[in-house]
PDB file of C-alpha atoms in Angstrom:
ATOM      1  CA  UNK A  14      32.093  20.258 -41.396  1.00  0.00           C
ATOM      2  CA  UNK A  15      29.134  19.469 -39.153  1.00  0.00           C
ATOM      3  CA  UNK A  16      28.586  15.732 -38.740  1.00  0.00           C
ATOM      4  CA  UNK A  17      25.063  14.364 -38.316  1.00  0.00           C
ATOM      5  CA  UNK A  18      25.053  10.970 -36.595  1.00  0.00           C
ATOM      6  CA  UNK A  19      21.722   9.265 -37.159  1.00  0.00           C
ATOM      7  CA  UNK A  20      20.455   6.243 -35.261  1.00  0.00           C
ATOM      8  CA  UNK A  21      19.385   3.558 -35.522  1.00  0.00           C
ATOM      9  CA  UNK A  22      20.502   2.577 -39.027  1.00  0.00           C
ATOM     10  CA  UNK A  23      17.530   0.251 -39.292  1.00  0.00           C
ATOM     11  CA  UNK A  24      14.394  -0.335 -37.327  1.00  0.00           C
ATOM     12  CA  UNK A  25      11.581  -2.854 -37.405  1.00  0.00           C
ATOM     13  CA  UNK A  26       8.352  -1.914 -35.644  1.00  0.00           C
ATOM     14  CA  UNK A  27       4.725  -3.029 -35.428  1.00  0.00           C
ATOM     15  CA  UNK A  28       1.632  -1.210 -36.590  1.00  0.00           C
ATOM     16  CA  UNK A  29       0.462   1.464 -34.127  1.00  0.00           C
ATOM     17  CA  UNK A  30       3.807   1.356 -32.335  1.00  0.00           C
ATOM     18  CA  UNK A  31       5.653   4.521 -31.343  1.00  0.00           C
ATOM     19  CA  UNK A  32       8.877   4.982 -33.315  1.00  0.00           C
ATOM     20  CA  UNK A  33      11.718   7.385 -32.558  1.00  0.00           C
ATOM     21  CA  UNK A  34      14.693   8.214 -34.769  1.00  0.00           C
ATOM     22  CA  UNK A  35      17.482  10.498 -33.597  1.00  0.00           C
ATOM     23  CA  UNK A  36      20.184  12.683 -35.107  1.00  0.00           C
ATOM     24  CA  UNK A  37      23.106  13.975 -33.100  1.00  0.00           C
ATOM     25  CA  UNK A  38      24.808  17.072 -34.436  1.00  0.00           C
ATOM     26  CA  UNK A  39      28.561  17.475 -33.889  1.00  0.00           C
ATOM     27  CA  UNK A  40      28.020  21.124 -32.904  1.00  0.00           C
ATOM     28  CA  UNK A  41      25.258  23.597 -32.235  1.00  0.00           C
ATOM     29  CA  UNK A  42      22.939  23.982 -35.222  1.00  0.00           C
ATOM     30  CA  UNK A  43      20.064  25.715 -33.454  1.00  0.00           C
ATOM     31  CA  UNK A  44      16.771  24.711 -35.006  1.00  0.00           C
ATOM     32  CA  UNK A  45      18.233  24.347 -38.508  1.00  0.00           C
ATOM     33  CA  UNK A  46      17.223  20.722 -38.794  1.00  0.00           C
ATOM     34  CA  UNK A  47      14.864  19.000 -41.207  1.00  0.00           C
ATOM     35  CA  UNK A  48      13.547  15.452 -41.499  1.00  0.00           C
ATOM     36  CA  UNK A  49      12.699  13.625 -44.719  1.00  0.00           C
ATOM     37  CA  UNK A  50      11.057  10.370 -45.724  1.00  0.00           C
ATOM     38  CA  UNK A  51      12.140   8.602 -48.889  1.00  0.00           C
ATOM     39  CA  UNK A  52      10.223   5.772 -50.521  1.00  0.00           C
ATOM     40  CA  UNK A  53      11.941   3.377 -52.982  1.00  0.00           C
ATOM     41  CA  UNK A  54      12.491   5.010 -56.359  1.00  0.00           C
ATOM     42  CA  UNK A  55      11.120   8.353 -55.165  1.00  0.00           C
ATOM     43  CA  UNK A  56      12.596  11.663 -54.146  1.00  0.00           C
ATOM     44  CA  UNK A  57      12.729  12.626 -50.462  1.00  0.00           C
ATOM     45  CA  UNK A  58       9.664  14.277 -48.968  1.00  0.00           C
ATOM     46  CA  UNK A  59       9.963  16.952 -46.297  1.00  0.00           C
ATOM     47  CA  UNK A  60       8.303  15.951 -43.019  1.00  0.00           C
ATOM     48  CA  UNK A  61       9.619  18.407 -40.441  1.00  0.00           C
ATOM     49  CA  UNK A  62      11.474  21.723 -40.798  1.00  0.00           C
ATOM     50  CA  UNK A  63      13.010  24.026 -38.218  1.00  0.00           C
ATOM     51  CA  UNK A  64      13.416  20.986 -35.924  1.00  0.00           C
ATOM     52  CA  UNK A  65       9.794  20.928 -34.751  1.00  0.00           C
ATOM     53  CA  UNK A  66       7.515  22.367 -37.470  1.00  0.00           C
ATOM     54  CA  UNK A  67       5.337  19.980 -39.431  1.00  0.00           C
ATOM     55  CA  UNK A  68       5.531  20.449 -43.192  1.00  0.00           C
ATOM     56  CA  UNK A  69       2.359  21.082 -45.179  1.00  0.00           C
ATOM     57  CA  UNK A  70       0.199  18.009 -45.670  1.00  0.00           C
ATOM     58  CA  UNK A  71       2.149  15.790 -43.279  1.00  0.00           C
ATOM     59  CA  UNK A  72       0.038  13.756 -40.816  1.00  0.00           C
ATOM     60  CA  UNK A  73       0.102  14.914 -37.208  1.00  0.00           C
ATOM     61  CA  UNK A  74       1.432  11.536 -36.018  1.00  0.00           C
ATOM     62  CA  UNK A  75       4.843  12.854 -37.111  1.00  0.00           C
ATOM     63  CA  UNK A  76       6.595  15.223 -34.730  1.00  0.00           C
ATOM     64  CA  UNK A  77      10.053  16.631 -34.185  1.00  0.00           C
ATOM     65  CA  UNK A  78      11.856  17.638 -31.035  1.00  0.00           C
ATOM     66  CA  UNK A  79      15.208  18.969 -29.912  1.00  0.00           C
ATOM     67  CA  UNK A  80      17.310  18.565 -26.813  1.00  0.00           C
ATOM     68  CA  UNK A  81      20.550  20.498 -27.148  1.00  0.00           C
ATOM     69  CA  UNK A  82      22.305  19.071 -30.175  1.00  0.00           C
ATOM     70  CA  UNK A  83      20.146  15.931 -30.299  1.00  0.00           C
ATOM     71  CA  UNK A  84      17.138  15.928 -32.569  1.00  0.00           C
ATOM     72  CA  UNK A  85      14.368  13.357 -32.694  1.00  0.00           C
ATOM     73  CA  UNK A  86      11.656  12.372 -35.118  1.00  0.00           C
ATOM     74  CA  UNK A  87       8.717  10.583 -33.530  1.00  0.00           C
ATOM     75  CA  UNK A  88       5.972   8.658 -35.265  1.00  0.00           C
ATOM     76  CA  UNK A  89       3.244   8.294 -32.693  1.00  0.00           C
ATOM     77  CA  UNK A  90       1.261   5.423 -34.262  1.00  0.00           C
ATOM     78  CA  UNK A  91       3.110   3.632 -37.036  1.00  0.00           C
ATOM     79  CA  UNK A  92       1.117   3.051 -40.205  1.00  0.00           C
ATOM     80  CA  UNK A  93       1.850   0.809 -43.195  1.00  0.00           C
ATOM     81  CA  UNK A  94       2.615   3.829 -45.391  1.00  0.00           C
ATOM     82  CA  UNK A  95       5.317   5.042 -42.993  1.00  0.00           C
ATOM     83  CA  UNK A  96       7.862   2.458 -44.134  1.00  0.00           C
ATOM     84  CA  UNK A  97      10.848   3.867 -45.978  1.00  0.00           C
ATOM     85  CA  UNK A  98      14.158   5.543 -45.257  1.00  0.00           C
ATOM     86  CA  UNK A  99      14.315   8.616 -43.058  1.00  0.00           C
ATOM     87  CA  UNK A 100      17.039  11.273 -43.210  1.00  0.00           C
ATOM     88  CA  UNK A 101      17.881  14.334 -41.187  1.00  0.00           C
ATOM     89  CA  UNK A 102      19.540  17.403 -42.717  1.00  0.00           C
ATOM     90  CA  UNK A 103      21.352  20.257 -41.018  1.00  0.00           C
ATOM     91  CA  UNK A 104      20.837  23.604 -42.729  1.00  0.00           C
ATOM     92  CA  UNK A 105      22.898  25.627 -40.255  1.00  0.00           C
ATOM     93  CA  UNK A 106      26.106  25.896 -42.220  1.00  0.00           C
ATOM     94  CA  UNK A 107      27.737  24.995 -45.509  1.00  0.00           C
ATOM     95  CA  UNK A 108      28.392  22.218 -46.373  1.00  0.00           C
ATOM     96  CA  UNK A 109      24.849  21.141 -45.587  1.00  0.00           C
ATOM     97  CA  UNK A 110      25.015  17.586 -44.295  1.00  0.00           C
ATOM     98  CA  UNK A 111      22.601  14.694 -44.055  1.00  0.00           C
ATOM     99  CA  UNK A 112      22.421  11.921 -41.523  1.00  0.00           C
ATOM    100  CA  UNK A 113      23.210   8.432 -42.761  1.00  0.00           C
ATOM    101  CA  UNK A 114      19.572   7.379 -42.876  1.00  0.00           C
ATOM    102  CA  UNK A 115      17.265   5.058 -40.948  1.00  0.00           C
ATOM    103  CA  UNK A 116      15.492   2.251 -42.767  1.00  0.00           C
ATOM    104  CA  UNK A 117      12.097   1.701 -41.168  1.00  0.00           C
ATOM    105  CA  UNK A 118      10.265  -1.562 -41.799  1.00  0.00           C
ATOM    106  CA  UNK A 119       7.129  -3.170 -40.483  1.00  0.00           C
ATOM    107  CA  UNK A 120       7.535  -6.119 -38.184  1.00  0.00           C
TER     108      UNK A 120
ATOM    109  CA  UNK B   1       1.910  23.706 -57.377  1.00  0.00           C
ATOM    110  CA  UNK B   2       5.689  23.625 -57.224  1.00  0.00           C
ATOM    111  CA  UNK B   3       7.188  21.446 -59.931  1.00  0.00           C
ATOM    112  CA  UNK B   4      10.851  20.678 -60.523  1.00  0.00           C
ATOM    113  CA  UNK B   5      11.790  18.525 -63.501  1.00  0.00           C
ATOM    114  CA  UNK B   6      15.387  17.422 -63.961  1.00  0.00           C
ATOM    115  CA  UNK B   7      16.842  16.289 -67.272  1.00  0.00           C
ATOM    116  CA  UNK B   8      20.179  15.680 -68.943  1.00  0.00           C
ATOM    117  CA  UNK B   9      21.354  12.561 -67.147  1.00  0.00           C
ATOM    118  CA  UNK B  10      22.785   9.543 -68.883  1.00  0.00           C
ATOM    119  CA  UNK B  11      25.809   7.323 -69.379  1.00  0.00           C
ATOM    120  CA  UNK B  12      29.105   9.158 -69.791  1.00  0.00           C
ATOM    121  CA  UNK B  13      32.734   8.076 -69.834  1.00  0.00           C
ATOM    122  CA  UNK B  14      35.155   9.115 -67.096  1.00  0.00           C
ATOM    123  CA  UNK B  15      36.732  12.475 -67.802  1.00  0.00           C
ATOM    124  CA  UNK B  16      33.853  13.652 -69.996  1.00  0.00           C
ATOM    125  CA  UNK B  17      31.223  16.310 -69.329  1.00  0.00           C
ATOM    126  CA  UNK B  18      27.478  16.442 -68.814  1.00  0.00           C
ATOM    127  CA  UNK B  19      25.053  19.290 -68.159  1.00  0.00           C
ATOM    128  CA  UNK B  20      21.951  18.795 -66.064  1.00  0.00           C
ATOM    129  CA  UNK B  21      18.896  21.032 -66.185  1.00  0.00           C
ATOM    130  CA  UNK B  22      16.059  21.571 -63.749  1.00  0.00           C
ATOM    131  CA  UNK B  23      12.940  23.259 -65.077  1.00  0.00           C
ATOM    132  CA  UNK B  24      10.960  24.991 -62.343  1.00  0.00           C
ATOM    133  CA  UNK B  25       7.325  26.061 -62.273  1.00  0.00           C
ATOM    134  CA  UNK B  26       4.623  26.944 -59.781  1.00  0.00           C
ATOM    135  CA  UNK B  27       6.623  29.600 -57.934  1.00  0.00           C
ATOM    136  CA  UNK B  28       8.663  32.751 -58.586  1.00  0.00           C
ATOM    137  CA  UNK B  29      11.961  31.081 -59.412  1.00  0.00           C
ATOM    138  CA  UNK B  30      14.054  34.238 -59.132  1.00  0.00           C
ATOM    139  CA  UNK B  31      13.122  34.656 -55.447  1.00  0.00           C
ATOM    140  CA  UNK B  32      14.638  31.410 -54.182  1.00  0.00           C
ATOM    141  CA  UNK B  33      17.978  29.787 -53.645  1.00  0.00           C
ATOM    142  CA  UNK B  34      18.272  26.423 -55.317  1.00  0.00           C
ATOM    143  CA  UNK B  35      20.262  23.286 -54.631  1.00  0.00           C
ATOM    144  CA  UNK B  36      21.578  20.126 -56.247  1.00  0.00           C
ATOM    145  CA  UNK B  37      21.696  16.980 -54.106  1.00  0.00           C
ATOM    146  CA  UNK B  38      22.811  13.542 -55.236  1.00  0.00           C
ATOM    147  CA  UNK B  39      22.330   9.965 -54.153  1.00  0.00           C
ATOM    148  CA  UNK B  40      24.661   7.198 -55.263  1.00  0.00           C
ATOM    149  CA  UNK B  41      22.950   3.835 -55.888  1.00  0.00           C
ATOM    150  CA  UNK B  42      21.806   2.293 -52.582  1.00  0.00           C
ATOM    151  CA  UNK B  43      23.519   5.120 -50.657  1.00  0.00           C
ATOM    152  CA  UNK B  44      22.423   8.167 -48.680  1.00  0.00           C
ATOM    153  CA  UNK B  45      21.874  11.762 -49.672  1.00  0.00           C
ATOM    154  CA  UNK B  46      24.745  14.152 -50.347  1.00  0.00           C
ATOM    155  CA  UNK B  47      24.526  17.898 -50.939  1.00  0.00           C
ATOM    156  CA  UNK B  48      26.402  18.956 -54.075  1.00  0.00           C
ATOM    157  CA  UNK B  49      25.939  22.659 -54.810  1.00  0.00           C
ATOM    158  CA  UNK B  50      23.766  25.687 -54.108  1.00  0.00           C
ATOM    159  CA  UNK B  51      23.103  29.030 -55.739  1.00  0.00           C
ATOM    160  CA  UNK B  52      21.582  32.264 -54.460  1.00  0.00           C
ATOM    161  CA  UNK B  53      18.409  33.729 -55.996  1.00  0.00           C
ATOM    162  CA  UNK B  54      20.331  36.166 -58.201  1.00  0.00           C
ATOM    163  CA  UNK B  55      23.020  33.645 -59.068  1.00  0.00           C
ATOM    164  CA  UNK B  56      25.659  35.904 -57.581  1.00  0.00           C
ATOM    165  CA  UNK B  57      26.689  33.416 -54.899  1.00  0.00           C
ATOM    166  CA  UNK B  58      27.480  29.761 -55.401  1.00  0.00           C
ATOM    167  CA  UNK B  59      28.585  27.012 -53.031  1.00  0.00           C
ATOM    168  CA  UNK B  60      30.054  23.560 -53.655  1.00  0.00           C
ATOM    169  CA  UNK B  61      31.079  20.514 -51.735  1.00  0.00           C
ATOM    170  CA  UNK B  62      34.837  20.040 -51.749  1.00  0.00           C
ATOM    171  CA  UNK B  63      34.806  16.913 -53.930  1.00  0.00           C
ATOM    172  CA  UNK B  64      33.219  18.766 -56.873  1.00  0.00           C
ATOM    173  CA  UNK B  65      34.879  22.178 -56.547  1.00  0.00           C
ATOM    174  CA  UNK B  66      36.634  23.108 -59.756  1.00  0.00           C
ATOM    175  CA  UNK B  67      34.773  20.405 -61.719  1.00  0.00           C
ATOM    176  CA  UNK B  68      31.083  21.292 -61.311  1.00  0.00           C
ATOM    177  CA  UNK B  69      29.426  24.648 -61.987  1.00  0.00           C
ATOM    178  CA  UNK B  70      25.963  25.552 -60.780  1.00  0.00           C
ATOM    179  CA  UNK B  71      24.113  28.303 -62.631  1.00  0.00           C
ATOM    180  CA  UNK B  72      20.624  29.556 -63.289  1.00  0.00           C
ATOM    181  CA  UNK B  73      18.599  31.393 -65.899  1.00  0.00           C
ATOM    182  CA  UNK B  74      15.869  33.254 -64.039  1.00  0.00           C
ATOM    183  CA  UNK B  75      14.192  34.311 -67.290  1.00  0.00           C
ATOM    184  CA  UNK B  76      13.739  30.631 -68.165  1.00  0.00           C
ATOM    185  CA  UNK B  77      13.127  29.463 -64.570  1.00  0.00           C
ATOM    186  CA  UNK B  78      15.823  26.876 -65.050  1.00  0.00           C
ATOM    187  CA  UNK B  79      18.662  25.639 -62.865  1.00  0.00           C
ATOM    188  CA  UNK B  80      21.768  24.004 -64.312  1.00  0.00           C
ATOM    189  CA  UNK B  81      24.655  21.851 -63.198  1.00  0.00           C
ATOM    190  CA  UNK B  82      27.625  21.661 -65.553  1.00  0.00           C
ATOM    191  CA  UNK B  83      29.678  18.626 -64.626  1.00  0.00           C
ATOM    192  CA  UNK B  84      33.192  18.340 -66.069  1.00  0.00           C
ATOM    193  CA  UNK B  85      35.986  15.816 -65.517  1.00  0.00           C
ATOM    194  CA  UNK B  86      33.462  13.281 -64.333  1.00  0.00           C
ATOM    195  CA  UNK B  87      34.588  10.387 -62.153  1.00  0.00           C
ATOM    196  CA  UNK B  88      33.057   7.031 -61.363  1.00  0.00           C
ATOM    197  CA  UNK B  89      32.267   8.290 -57.860  1.00  0.00           C
ATOM    198  CA  UNK B  90      29.970  10.945 -59.379  1.00  0.00           C
ATOM    199  CA  UNK B  91      27.571   8.182 -60.411  1.00  0.00           C
ATOM    200  CA  UNK B  92      24.285   9.036 -58.715  1.00  0.00           C
ATOM    201  CA  UNK B  93      20.754  10.270 -59.098  1.00  0.00           C
ATOM    202  CA  UNK B  94      20.884  14.054 -59.066  1.00  0.00           C
ATOM    203  CA  UNK B  95      18.005  15.993 -57.556  1.00  0.00           C
ATOM    204  CA  UNK B  96      17.314  19.696 -57.712  1.00  0.00           C
ATOM    205  CA  UNK B  97      15.541  21.263 -54.766  1.00  0.00           C
ATOM    206  CA  UNK B  98      13.931  24.532 -53.791  1.00  0.00           C
ATOM    207  CA  UNK B  99      15.031  25.497 -50.300  1.00  0.00           C
ATOM    208  CA  UNK B 100      15.367  21.762 -49.554  1.00  0.00           C
ATOM    209  CA  UNK B 101      11.576  21.693 -49.231  1.00  0.00           C
ATOM    210  CA  UNK B 102      10.558  20.670 -52.737  1.00  0.00           C
ATOM    211  CA  UNK B 103      12.526  18.152 -54.753  1.00  0.00           C
ATOM    212  CA  UNK B 104      12.389  17.002 -58.339  1.00  0.00           C
ATOM    213  CA  UNK B 105      12.140  13.366 -59.359  1.00  0.00           C
ATOM    214  CA  UNK B 106      15.851  13.149 -60.109  1.00  0.00           C
ATOM    215  CA  UNK B 107      17.992  12.288 -63.126  1.00  0.00           C
ATOM    216  CA  UNK B 108      20.484   9.410 -63.158  1.00  0.00           C
ATOM    217  CA  UNK B 109      24.096  10.062 -64.088  1.00  0.00           C
ATOM    218  CA  UNK B 110      26.262   7.005 -64.698  1.00  0.00           C
ATOM    219  CA  UNK B 111      29.989   7.504 -65.175  1.00  0.00           C
ATOM    220  CA  UNK B 112      31.538   4.393 -66.658  1.00  0.00           C
ATOM    221  CA  UNK B 113      33.754   3.293 -69.512  1.00  0.00           C
TER     222      UNK B 113
END
């Protein structure tokens, strides 16, 4: 199975700060990587698909990048509504696997 | 607008069965693979099962193989998850998803005596 190691597990940042979350894949998954945001009591919302493509309706302050088997989600200017838990998902091979999550809070 | 509405969750004793449903609308259901993903209380996300557009191919995580069955009725635009021999570790909110892009609101399954 492909392991997705996500870091950090938690993060506290200030408004307007730049935030970066990473996922390290245990093997090559190409661009088959998605990022999600989950708010308390809600279902996950797709932010980024295909490693770097912004999902419909997602603000442009969110971006995704890839360097080899390391994937990053960047929030360029943190807003209040960006708090929540972020997950990555590899869609390269079955079983599809999620990262452990990053809890993002405002400082 | 894509809508996915799960139902069928509840409290069930260990070893018993439960069948979840996911009613889909806003897209041509028969054209898309569908997935079930679960989330145990205060835990992360875990893929459970997937099914091809025709229903001819199904995929399961190892821990549910032989106990869970994913199926679909394209005429009714509905996805199902039959869960047998339930265990306490199956306690979770179960989400259905279209191509992992659109998710329902989830239905809570609690396995406890």
